[in-house]
Coordinates of C-alpha atoms in Angstrom, one line a residue:
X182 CA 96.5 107.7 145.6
X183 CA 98.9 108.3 142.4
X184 CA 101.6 109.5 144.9
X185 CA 101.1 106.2 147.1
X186 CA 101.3 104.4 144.1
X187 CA 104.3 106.2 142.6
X188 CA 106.3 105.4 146.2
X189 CA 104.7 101.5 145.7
X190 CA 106.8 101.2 142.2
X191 CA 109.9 102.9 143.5
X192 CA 110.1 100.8 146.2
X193 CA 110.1 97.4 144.3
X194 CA 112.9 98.4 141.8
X195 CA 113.4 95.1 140.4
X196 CA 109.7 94.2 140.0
X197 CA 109.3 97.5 138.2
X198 CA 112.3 97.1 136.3
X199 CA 111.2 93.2 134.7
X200 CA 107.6 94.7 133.8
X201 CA 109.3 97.7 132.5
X202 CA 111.2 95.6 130.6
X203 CA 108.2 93.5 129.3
X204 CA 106.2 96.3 128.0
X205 CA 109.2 97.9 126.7
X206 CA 110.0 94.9 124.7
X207 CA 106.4 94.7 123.4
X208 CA 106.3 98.0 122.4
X209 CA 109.4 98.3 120.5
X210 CA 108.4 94.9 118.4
X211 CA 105.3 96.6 117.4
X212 CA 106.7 99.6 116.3
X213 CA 109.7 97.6 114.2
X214 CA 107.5 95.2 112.5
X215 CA 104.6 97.8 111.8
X216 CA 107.1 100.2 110.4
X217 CA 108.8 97.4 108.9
X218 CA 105.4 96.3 106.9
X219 CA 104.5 100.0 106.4
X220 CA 107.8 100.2 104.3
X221 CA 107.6 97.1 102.1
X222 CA 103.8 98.1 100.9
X223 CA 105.3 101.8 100.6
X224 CA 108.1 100.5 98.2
X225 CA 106.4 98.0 96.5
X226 CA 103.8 101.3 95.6
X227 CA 106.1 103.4 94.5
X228 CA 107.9 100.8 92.4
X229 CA 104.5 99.9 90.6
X230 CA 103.4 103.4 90.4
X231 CA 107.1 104.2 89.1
X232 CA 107.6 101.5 86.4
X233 CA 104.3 100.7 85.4
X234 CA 101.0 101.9 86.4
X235 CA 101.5 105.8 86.8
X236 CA 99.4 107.2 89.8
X237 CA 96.2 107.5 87.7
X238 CA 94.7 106.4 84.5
X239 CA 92.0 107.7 82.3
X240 CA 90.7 105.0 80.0
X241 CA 87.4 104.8 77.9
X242 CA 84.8 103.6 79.9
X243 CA 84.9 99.7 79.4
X244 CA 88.6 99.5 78.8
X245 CA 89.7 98.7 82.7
X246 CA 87.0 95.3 82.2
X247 CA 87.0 93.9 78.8
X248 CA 89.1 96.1 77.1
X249 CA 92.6 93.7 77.1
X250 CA 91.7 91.5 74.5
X251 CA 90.8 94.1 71.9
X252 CA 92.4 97.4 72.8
X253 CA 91.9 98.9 69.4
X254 CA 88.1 99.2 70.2
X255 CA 88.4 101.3 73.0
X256 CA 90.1 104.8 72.1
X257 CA 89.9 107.8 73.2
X258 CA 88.8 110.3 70.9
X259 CA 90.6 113.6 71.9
X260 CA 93.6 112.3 74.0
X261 CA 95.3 115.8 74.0
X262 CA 92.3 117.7 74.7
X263 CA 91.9 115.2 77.8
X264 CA 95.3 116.0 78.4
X265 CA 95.0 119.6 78.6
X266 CA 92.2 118.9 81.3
X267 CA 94.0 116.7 83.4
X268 CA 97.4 119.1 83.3
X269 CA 95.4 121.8 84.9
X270 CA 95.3 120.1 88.4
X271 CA 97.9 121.5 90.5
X272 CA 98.6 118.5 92.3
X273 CA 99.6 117.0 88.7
X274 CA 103.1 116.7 87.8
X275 CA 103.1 115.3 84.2
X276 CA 100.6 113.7 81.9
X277 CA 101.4 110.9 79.3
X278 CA 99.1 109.0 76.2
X279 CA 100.0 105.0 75.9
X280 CA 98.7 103.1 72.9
X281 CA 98.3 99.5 73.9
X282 CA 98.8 96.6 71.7
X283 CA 99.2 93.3 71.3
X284 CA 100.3 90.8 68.6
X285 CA 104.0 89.1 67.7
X286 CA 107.4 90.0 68.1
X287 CA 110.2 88.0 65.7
X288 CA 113.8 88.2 65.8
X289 CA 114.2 85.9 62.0
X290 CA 113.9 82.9 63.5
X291 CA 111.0 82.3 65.8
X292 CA 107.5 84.4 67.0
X293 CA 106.7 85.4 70.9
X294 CA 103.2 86.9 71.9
X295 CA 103.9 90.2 73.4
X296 CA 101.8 93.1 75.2
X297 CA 103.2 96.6 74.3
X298 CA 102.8 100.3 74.7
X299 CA 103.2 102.5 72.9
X300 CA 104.7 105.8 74.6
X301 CA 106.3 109.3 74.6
X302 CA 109.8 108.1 75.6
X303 CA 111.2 111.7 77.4
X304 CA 107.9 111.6 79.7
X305 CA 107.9 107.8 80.5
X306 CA 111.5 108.3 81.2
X307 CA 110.8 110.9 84.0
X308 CA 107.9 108.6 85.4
X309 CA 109.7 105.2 85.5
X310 CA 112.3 106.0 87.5
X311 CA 112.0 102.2 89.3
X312 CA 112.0 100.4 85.9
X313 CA 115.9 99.0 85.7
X314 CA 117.3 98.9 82.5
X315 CA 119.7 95.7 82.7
X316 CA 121.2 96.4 79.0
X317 CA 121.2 99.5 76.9
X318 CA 119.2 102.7 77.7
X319 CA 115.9 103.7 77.6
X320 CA 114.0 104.9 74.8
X321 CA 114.7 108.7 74.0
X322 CA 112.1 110.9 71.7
X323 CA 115.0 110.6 68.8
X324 CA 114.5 106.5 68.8
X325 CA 112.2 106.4 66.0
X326 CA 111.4 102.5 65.3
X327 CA 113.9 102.0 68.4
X328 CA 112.2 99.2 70.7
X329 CA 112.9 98.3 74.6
X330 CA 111.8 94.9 75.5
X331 CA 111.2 93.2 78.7
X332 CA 113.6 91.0 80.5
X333 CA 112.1 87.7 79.6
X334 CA 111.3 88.6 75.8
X335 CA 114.9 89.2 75.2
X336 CA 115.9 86.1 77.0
X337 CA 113.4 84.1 75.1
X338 CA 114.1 85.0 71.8
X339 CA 118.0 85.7 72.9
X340 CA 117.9 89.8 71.8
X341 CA 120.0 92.3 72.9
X342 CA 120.8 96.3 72.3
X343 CA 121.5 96.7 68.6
X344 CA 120.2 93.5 67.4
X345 CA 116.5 94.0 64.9
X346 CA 113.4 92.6 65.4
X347 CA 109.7 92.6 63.7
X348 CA 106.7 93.7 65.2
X349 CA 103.4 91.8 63.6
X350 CA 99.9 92.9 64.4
X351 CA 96.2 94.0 63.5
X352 CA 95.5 97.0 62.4
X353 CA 92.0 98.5 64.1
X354 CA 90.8 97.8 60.2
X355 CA 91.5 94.2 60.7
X356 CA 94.4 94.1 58.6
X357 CA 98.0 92.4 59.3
X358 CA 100.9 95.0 59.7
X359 CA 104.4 94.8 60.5
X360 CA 107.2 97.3 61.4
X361 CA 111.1 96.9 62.1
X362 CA 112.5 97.7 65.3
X363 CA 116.3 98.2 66.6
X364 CA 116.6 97.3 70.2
X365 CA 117.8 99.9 72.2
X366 CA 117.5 98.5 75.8
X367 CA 116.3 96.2 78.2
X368 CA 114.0 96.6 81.0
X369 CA 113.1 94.3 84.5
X370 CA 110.4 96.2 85.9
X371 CA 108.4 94.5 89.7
X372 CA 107.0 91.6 87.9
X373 CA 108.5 88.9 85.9
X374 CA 105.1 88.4 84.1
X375 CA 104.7 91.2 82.7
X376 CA 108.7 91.1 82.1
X377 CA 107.9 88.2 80.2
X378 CA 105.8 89.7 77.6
X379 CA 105.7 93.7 77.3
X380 CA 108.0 95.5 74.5
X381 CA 107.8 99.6 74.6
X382 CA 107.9 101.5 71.4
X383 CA 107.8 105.2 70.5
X384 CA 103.8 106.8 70.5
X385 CA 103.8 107.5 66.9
X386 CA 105.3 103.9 65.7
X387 CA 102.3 102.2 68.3
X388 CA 99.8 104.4 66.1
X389 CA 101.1 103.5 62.6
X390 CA 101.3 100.3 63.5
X391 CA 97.6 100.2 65.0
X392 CA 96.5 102.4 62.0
X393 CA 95.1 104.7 64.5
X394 CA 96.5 108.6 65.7
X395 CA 94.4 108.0 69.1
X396 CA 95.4 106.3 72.4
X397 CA 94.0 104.2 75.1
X398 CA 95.1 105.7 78.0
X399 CA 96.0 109.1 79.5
X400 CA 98.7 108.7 82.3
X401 CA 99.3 110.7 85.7
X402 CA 101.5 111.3 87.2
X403 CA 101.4 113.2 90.5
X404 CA 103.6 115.3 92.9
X405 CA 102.9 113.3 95.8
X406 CA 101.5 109.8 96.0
X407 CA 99.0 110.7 98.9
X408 CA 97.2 113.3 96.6
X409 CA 96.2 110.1 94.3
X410 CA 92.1 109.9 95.8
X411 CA 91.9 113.2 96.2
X412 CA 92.9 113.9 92.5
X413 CA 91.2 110.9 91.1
X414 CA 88.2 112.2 92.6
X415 CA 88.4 115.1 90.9
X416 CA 89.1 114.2 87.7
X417 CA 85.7 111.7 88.0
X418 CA 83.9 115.2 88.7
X419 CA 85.2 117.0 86.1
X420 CA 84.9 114.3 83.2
X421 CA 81.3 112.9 84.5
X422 CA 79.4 112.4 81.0
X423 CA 82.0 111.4 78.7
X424 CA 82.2 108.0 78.3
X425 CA 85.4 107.8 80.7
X426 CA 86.7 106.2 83.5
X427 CA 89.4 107.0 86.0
X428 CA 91.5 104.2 88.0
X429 CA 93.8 104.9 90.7
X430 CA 97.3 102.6 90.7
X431 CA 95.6 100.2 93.4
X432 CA 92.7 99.7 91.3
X433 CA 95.4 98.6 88.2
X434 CA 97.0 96.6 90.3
X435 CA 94.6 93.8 91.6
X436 CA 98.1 92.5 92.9
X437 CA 99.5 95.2 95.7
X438 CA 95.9 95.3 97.1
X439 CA 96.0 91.6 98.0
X440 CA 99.2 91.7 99.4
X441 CA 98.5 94.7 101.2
X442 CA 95.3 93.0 103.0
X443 CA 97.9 90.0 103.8
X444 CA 100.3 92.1 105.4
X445 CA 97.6 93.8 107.6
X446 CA 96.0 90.4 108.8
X447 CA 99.3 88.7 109.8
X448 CA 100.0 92.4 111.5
X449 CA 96.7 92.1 113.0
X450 CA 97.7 88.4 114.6
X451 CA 101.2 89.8 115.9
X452 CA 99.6 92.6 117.6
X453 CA 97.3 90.0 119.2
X454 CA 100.1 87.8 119.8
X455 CA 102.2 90.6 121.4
X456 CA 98.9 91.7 123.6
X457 CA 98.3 88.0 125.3
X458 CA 102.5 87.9 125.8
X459 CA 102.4 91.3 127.6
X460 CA 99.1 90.3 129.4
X461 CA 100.4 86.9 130.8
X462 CA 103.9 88.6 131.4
X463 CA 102.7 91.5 133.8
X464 CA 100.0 89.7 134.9
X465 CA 102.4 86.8 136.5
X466 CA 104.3 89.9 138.0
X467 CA 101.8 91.4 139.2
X468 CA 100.5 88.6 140.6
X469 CA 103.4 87.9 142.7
X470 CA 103.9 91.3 143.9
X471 CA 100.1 91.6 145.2
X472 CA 100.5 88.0 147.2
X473 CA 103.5 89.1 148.7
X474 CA 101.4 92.3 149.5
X475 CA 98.7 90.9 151.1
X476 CA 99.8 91.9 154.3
X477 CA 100.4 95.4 153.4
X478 CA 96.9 95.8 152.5
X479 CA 95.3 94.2 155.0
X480 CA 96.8 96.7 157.2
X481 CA 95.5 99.3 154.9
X482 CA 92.1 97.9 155.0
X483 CA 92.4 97.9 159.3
X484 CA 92.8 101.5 159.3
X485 CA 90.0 102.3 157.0
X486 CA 91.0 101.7 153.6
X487 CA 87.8 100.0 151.8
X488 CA 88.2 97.1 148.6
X489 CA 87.9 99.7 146.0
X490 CA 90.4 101.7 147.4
X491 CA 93.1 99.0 147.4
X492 CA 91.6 98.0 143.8
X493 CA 92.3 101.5 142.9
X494 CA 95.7 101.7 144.2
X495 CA 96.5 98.4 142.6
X496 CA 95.3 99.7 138.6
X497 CA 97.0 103.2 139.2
X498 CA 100.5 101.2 140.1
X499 CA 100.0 99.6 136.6
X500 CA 98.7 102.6 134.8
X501 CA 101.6 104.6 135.8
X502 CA 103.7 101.4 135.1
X503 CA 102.2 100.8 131.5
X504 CA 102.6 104.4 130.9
X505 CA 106.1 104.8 131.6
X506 CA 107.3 101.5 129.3
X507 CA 104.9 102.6 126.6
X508 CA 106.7 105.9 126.7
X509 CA 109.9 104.1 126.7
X510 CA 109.0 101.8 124.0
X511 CA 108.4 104.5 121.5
X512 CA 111.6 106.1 122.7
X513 CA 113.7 103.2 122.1
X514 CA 111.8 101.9 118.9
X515 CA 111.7 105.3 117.5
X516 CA 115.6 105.0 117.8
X517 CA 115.9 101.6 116.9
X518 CA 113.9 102.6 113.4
X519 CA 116.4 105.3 112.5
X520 CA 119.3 103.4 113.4
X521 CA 118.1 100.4 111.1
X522 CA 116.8 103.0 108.1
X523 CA 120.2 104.5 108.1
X524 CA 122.1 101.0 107.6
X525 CA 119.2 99.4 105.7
X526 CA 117.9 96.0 105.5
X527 CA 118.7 94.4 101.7
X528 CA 116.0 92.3 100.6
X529 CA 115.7 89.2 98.4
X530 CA 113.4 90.2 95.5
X531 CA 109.7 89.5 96.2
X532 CA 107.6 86.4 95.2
X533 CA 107.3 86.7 91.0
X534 CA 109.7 89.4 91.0
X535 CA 113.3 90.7 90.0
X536 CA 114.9 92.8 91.7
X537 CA 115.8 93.2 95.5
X538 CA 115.7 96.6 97.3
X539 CA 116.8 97.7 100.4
X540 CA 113.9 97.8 103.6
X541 CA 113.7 100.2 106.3
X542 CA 111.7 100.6 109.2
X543 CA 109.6 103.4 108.6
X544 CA 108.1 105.8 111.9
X545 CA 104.3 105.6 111.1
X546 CA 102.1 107.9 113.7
X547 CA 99.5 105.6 113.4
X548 CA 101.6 102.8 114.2
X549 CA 103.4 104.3 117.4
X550 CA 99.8 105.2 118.5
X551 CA 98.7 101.6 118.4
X552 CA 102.1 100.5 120.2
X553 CA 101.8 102.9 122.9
X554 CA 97.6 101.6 123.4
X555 CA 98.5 97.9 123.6
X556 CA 101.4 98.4 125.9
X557 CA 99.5 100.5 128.5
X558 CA 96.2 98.5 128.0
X559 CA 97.7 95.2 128.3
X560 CA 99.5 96.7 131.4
X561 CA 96.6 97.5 133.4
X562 CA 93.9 95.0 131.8
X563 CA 96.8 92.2 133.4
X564 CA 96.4 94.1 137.1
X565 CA 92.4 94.2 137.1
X566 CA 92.3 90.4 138.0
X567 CA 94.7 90.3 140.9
X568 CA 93.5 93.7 142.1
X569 CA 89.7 92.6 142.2
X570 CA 91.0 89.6 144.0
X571 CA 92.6 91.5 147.1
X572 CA 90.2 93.6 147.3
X573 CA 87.9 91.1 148.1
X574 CA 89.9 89.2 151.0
X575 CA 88.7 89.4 154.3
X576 CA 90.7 92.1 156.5
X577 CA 91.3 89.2 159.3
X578 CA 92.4 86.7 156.7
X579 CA 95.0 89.6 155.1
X580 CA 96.2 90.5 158.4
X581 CA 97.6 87.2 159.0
X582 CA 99.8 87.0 156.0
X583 CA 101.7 89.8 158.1
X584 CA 102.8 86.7 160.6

């Protein structure tokens, strides 16, 4: 049977060659636009993960939920006890305190409401590798009272690197409290909201200014993004009991995990859009060829060949042929994917966002498995109609067609 059918598809080349060519071109689509997705939703990650977030948070337990408002009433007690804990992990590359705060910023003329964190400046400056600084540098561990302020604060209040400004606040005691900062850069991170209103000052300057030696969160950082559930599951183990909680970076970011789900439903749609086109595709072709095989097989049928035979003999023809274009389509999409990595693809900068990057098309196993399904699938799910259909004709009435 396979080597009848293998001699069937040989002998009509350019039949085989247009179905080929239809499940080829199936296959490679799904492999560019999966790969392509897989590498937006990897680089958006990685950028919030590498300019904001951290892979992992420790917060006290309330923080995450109501905690925004009045960050002063949710410290934790022994920050560098905690992070003593966390740094034992081995899958842990650093670990960094934040103080967070919020109040006024003033540049001697006029008041914007800011968010700002307080942070150790040489750590943050290993972690945020995907937070651009458009003016000035970042903050070092020298910069005292230095200050680095979003994109849209400095615009607002029309800052720059070496100008002062005045940062106003409540103390955790309730009373008012005001430092002077030198700005000593400028920072556009994924999101022009938070852009908008975040400033970053030194650890110890957050804490005098807060009146408070704690912090409100213990950032981590890891070797590898892929270790983040393992870890975070982990660290909820090992801290159970102490009035903690642990947040991976898609549970900070309420954002990447709806634009993930987005992606994956409008993925979802072109696969099935991509299935019914290679369905109706082979299944005209297929068509076609078995009508203008009718003859053939009713001389199979004459010498003894039952309906399930020539039903058989019809699937295995598409089977091998769905096989053979799924294995090219990974070939040539696997290809196509390097090719178009290795030039790149440079983006406009996302919805509420700053800066552009440059897209590739990444090779996701997962991905090439699901190509290489639909193509062969849809291949012989498009022959079971026809191939039910002769089998069912009457020998007499197939033996005509031979006239």
């Amino acid at each position: 049977m396979l080597r009848l059918a293998l001699r069937n598809i040989l002998r009509q080349k350019f039949r085989t060659a247009m179905t080929l060519a239809v499940v080829v071109f199936g296959v490679v689509g799904l492999i560019l636009s999966g790969g392509f997705v897989a590498d937006m939703l990897v680089q958006l990650g990685e950028t919030i993960i590498r300019s904001q977030s951290g892979h992992l948070q420790v917060l006290k337990a309330g923080y995450f939920a109501k905690g925004g408002r009045s960050p002063d009433q949710y410290l934790i007690d022994s920050p560098d006890a905690l992070r003593q804990t966390i740094s034992r992990l081995p899958e842990v590359d650093d670990v960094m305190l934040r103080m967070n705060f919020s109040g006024l910023i003033n540049n001697g003329r006029s008041d914007w409401p800011i968010i700002g964190e307080g942070v150790e400046p040489d750590r943050e400056a290993r972690l945020g590798t995907h937070l651009r600084i458009t003016a000035g540098r970042q903050l070092a561990s020298t910069d005292v009272n230095g200050i680095l302020l979003g994109d849209g604060v400095a615009q607002m209040l029309k800052l720059k690197p070496g100008d002062t400004a005045t940062l106003l606040l409540n103390t955790s005691e309730g009373a008012l409290n005001t430092l002077e900062f030198q700005v000593v850069g400028i920072f556009q991170s994924f999101s022009k909201d938070f852009d908008a209103r975040a400033v970053r000052i030194p650890l110890a300057a957050a804490q005098e200014l807060v009146g408070n030696p704690k912090a409100n969160s213990v950032v981590v950082s890891l070797k590898t993004t892929d270790d983040t559930q393992s870890v975070a599951a982990a660290l909820r183990s090992r801290l159970a009991g102490q009035d903690l909680e642990v947040k991976t970076w898609q549970e900070l970011n309420d954002f990447y995990s709806s634009t993930a789900a987005l992606y994956e439903r409008q993925f979802g749609v072109l696969q099935a859009i991509i299935l019914v086109m290679v369905l109706l595709s082979v299944g005209n072709s297929v068509n076609m060829s078995v009508f203008e095989r009718v003859g053939e097989f009713g001389t199979m049928m004459a010498l003894g060949n039952n309906g399930l035979s020539i039903f058989k003999l019809v699937v295995t023809e598409n089977l091998l042929l769905g096989t053979v274009g799924a294995f090219l389509g990974i070939t040539v999409g696997t290809v196509l994917a390097l090719a178009i990595s290795a030039i790149g693809i440079p983006m406009p900068p996302p919805p509420n966002a700053n800066i552009g990057y440059t897209a590739m098309i990444r090779v996701v196993p997962s991905v090439l498995a699901i190509a290489f399904a639909v193509g062969m699938l849809a291949t012989v799910a498009a022959a079971i109609f026809p191939a039910s259909r002769v089998a069912r004709t009457p020998v007499a009435d197939a033996l005509r067609q031979n006239h």
